[in-house]
Short mmCIF file of C-alpha atoms in Angstrom, two decimals:
data_model
loop_
_atom_site.label_atom_id
_atom_site.label_comp_id
_atom_site.label_asym_id
_atom_site.label_seq_id
_atom_site.Cartn_x
_atom_site.Cartn_y
_atom_site.Cartn_z
CA UNK A 1 -0.18 0.06 0.01
CA UNK A 2 1.27 3.26 -0.92
CA UNK A 3 2.15 5.91 1.72
CA UNK A 4 -0.31 8.51 0.25
CA UNK A 5 -3.31 6.14 0.48
CA UNK A 6 -2.35 5.37 4.16
CA UNK A 7 -2.28 8.91 5.22
CA UNK A 8 -5.82 9.35 3.54
CA UNK A 9 -7.18 6.64 5.39
CA UNK A 10 -5.53 7.72 8.64
CA UNK A 11 -7.28 11.15 7.89
CA UNK A 12 -10.52 9.74 7.14
CA UNK A 13 -10.46 7.42 10.37
CA UNK A 14 -9.39 10.63 12.45
CA UNK A 15 -12.56 12.50 10.94
CA UNK A 16 -14.76 9.70 11.81
CA UNK A 17 -13.41 9.57 15.41
CA UNK A 18 -13.87 13.29 15.86
CA UNK A 19 -17.48 12.92 14.31
CA UNK A 20 -18.32 10.24 16.66
CA UNK A 21 -16.92 12.05 19.72
CA UNK A 22 -18.87 15.18 18.94
CA UNK A 23 -22.20 13.30 18.28
CA UNK A 24 -21.97 11.16 21.38
CA UNK A 25 -20.41 14.15 23.35
CA UNK A 26 -17.36 12.44 24.39
CA UNK A 27 -14.29 14.74 24.69
CA UNK A 28 -11.68 12.14 24.74
CA UNK A 29 -12.73 10.88 21.13
CA UNK A 30 -12.81 14.44 20.01
CA UNK A 31 -9.19 15.04 21.42
CA UNK A 32 -8.01 11.79 19.99
CA UNK A 33 -9.56 12.42 16.51
CA UNK A 34 -7.86 15.89 16.67
CA UNK A 35 -4.71 14.54 17.60
CA UNK A 36 -4.47 12.05 14.57
CA UNK A 37 -5.63 14.78 12.22
CA UNK A 38 -2.93 17.12 13.48
CA UNK A 39 -0.14 14.71 13.41
CA UNK A 40 -1.16 13.34 9.91
CA UNK A 41 -1.77 16.91 8.41
CA UNK A 42 1.51 18.03 9.54
CA UNK A 43 3.25 15.05 8.07
CA UNK A 44 1.48 15.70 4.78
CA UNK A 45 2.44 19.38 4.67
CA UNK A 46 6.13 18.46 5.48
CA UNK A 47 6.03 16.04 2.49
CA UNK A 48 4.03 18.35 0.29
CA UNK A 49 5.77 17.78 -2.83
CA UNK A 50 5.66 13.97 -2.77
CA UNK A 51 1.63 14.06 -2.23
CA UNK A 52 -1.25 14.64 -4.61
CA UNK A 53 -2.64 18.13 -4.76
CA UNK A 54 -6.00 16.93 -3.02
CA UNK A 55 -4.22 15.33 -0.20
CA UNK A 56 -2.48 18.62 0.56
CA UNK A 57 -5.48 20.69 0.41
CA UNK A 58 -7.57 18.18 2.59
CA UNK A 59 -4.79 18.59 4.99
CA UNK A 60 -4.81 21.98 5.18
CA UNK A 61 -8.73 21.79 5.59
CA UNK A 62 -7.94 19.40 8.47
CA UNK A 63 -5.83 21.96 10.20
CA UNK A 64 -8.36 24.54 9.84
CA UNK A 65 -10.88 22.27 11.59
CA UNK A 66 -8.36 21.75 14.36
CA UNK A 67 -7.97 25.25 14.64
CA UNK A 68 -11.62 26.06 14.78
CA UNK A 69 -12.32 23.16 17.41
CA UNK A 70 -9.66 24.28 19.39
CA UNK A 71 -10.93 28.04 19.55
CA UNK A 72 -14.56 26.27 20.25
CA UNK A 73 -16.27 27.43 16.99
#
Protein backbone atom coordinates (compact mmCIF):
# COMPACT_ATOMS: atom_id res chain seq x y z
CA UNK A 1 0.00 0.00 0.00
CA UNK A 2 1.24 3.43 -0.92
CA UNK A 3 2.08 5.99 1.82
CA UNK A 4 -0.32 8.47 0.25
CA UNK A 5 -3.21 6.03 0.56
CA UNK A 6 -2.33 5.27 4.16
CA UNK A 7 -2.35 8.97 5.06
CA UNK A 8 -5.74 9.40 3.35
CA UNK A 9 -7.16 6.50 5.36
CA UNK A 10 -5.66 7.86 8.57
CA UNK A 11 -7.23 11.27 7.89
CA UNK A 12 -10.59 9.65 7.19
CA UNK A 13 -10.41 7.52 10.35
CA UNK A 14 -9.48 10.58 12.42
CA UNK A 15 -12.43 12.49 10.99
CA UNK A 16 -14.80 9.61 11.83
CA UNK A 17 -13.43 9.40 15.39
CA UNK A 18 -13.80 13.16 15.79
CA UNK A 19 -17.38 13.15 14.47
CA UNK A 20 -18.37 10.24 16.72
CA UNK A 21 -16.91 12.12 19.67
CA UNK A 22 -18.89 15.24 18.79
CA UNK A 23 -22.17 13.38 18.25
CA UNK A 24 -21.88 11.26 21.41
CA UNK A 25 -20.47 14.18 23.45
CA UNK A 26 -17.29 12.30 24.35
CA UNK A 27 -14.42 14.78 24.61
CA UNK A 28 -11.74 12.09 24.71
CA UNK A 29 -12.73 10.88 21.23
CA UNK A 30 -12.72 14.46 19.97
CA UNK A 31 -9.20 15.01 21.29
CA UNK A 32 -7.95 11.71 19.87
CA UNK A 33 -9.43 12.58 16.47
CA UNK A 34 -7.95 16.08 16.57
CA UNK A 35 -4.55 14.72 17.58
CA UNK A 36 -4.49 12.19 14.76
CA UNK A 37 -5.65 14.82 12.26
CA UNK A 38 -2.96 17.22 13.42
CA UNK A 39 -0.15 14.68 13.19
CA UNK A 40 -1.18 13.35 9.79
CA UNK A 41 -1.76 16.84 8.40
CA UNK A 42 1.62 18.08 9.59
CA UNK A 43 3.29 15.01 8.07
CA UNK A 44 1.50 15.65 4.77
CA UNK A 45 2.48 19.31 4.73
CA UNK A 46 6.10 18.46 5.49
CA UNK A 47 6.08 16.13 2.48
CA UNK A 48 4.10 18.53 0.28
CA UNK A 49 5.84 17.76 -3.04
CA UNK A 50 5.48 13.99 -2.70
CA UNK A 51 1.69 14.05 -2.28
CA UNK A 52 -1.24 14.69 -4.57
CA UNK A 53 -2.74 18.17 -4.65
CA UNK A 54 -6.02 16.93 -3.22
CA UNK A 55 -4.26 15.29 -0.24
CA UNK A 56 -2.44 18.53 0.46
CA UNK A 57 -5.63 20.58 0.33
CA UNK A 58 -7.46 18.09 2.55
CA UNK A 59 -4.63 18.33 5.09
CA UNK A 60 -4.88 22.11 5.14
CA UNK A 61 -8.65 21.83 5.60
CA UNK A 62 -8.13 19.42 8.51
CA UNK A 63 -5.71 21.84 10.15
CA UNK A 64 -8.33 24.59 9.79
CA UNK A 65 -10.88 22.23 11.40
CA UNK A 66 -8.46 21.55 14.26
CA UNK A 67 -7.89 25.27 14.74
CA UNK A 68 -11.60 26.02 14.77
CA UNK A 69 -12.25 23.19 17.21
CA UNK A 70 -9.56 24.42 19.58
CA UNK A 71 -11.15 27.87 19.61
CA UNK A 72 -14.59 26.32 20.25
CA UNK A 73 -16.24 27.37 17.03
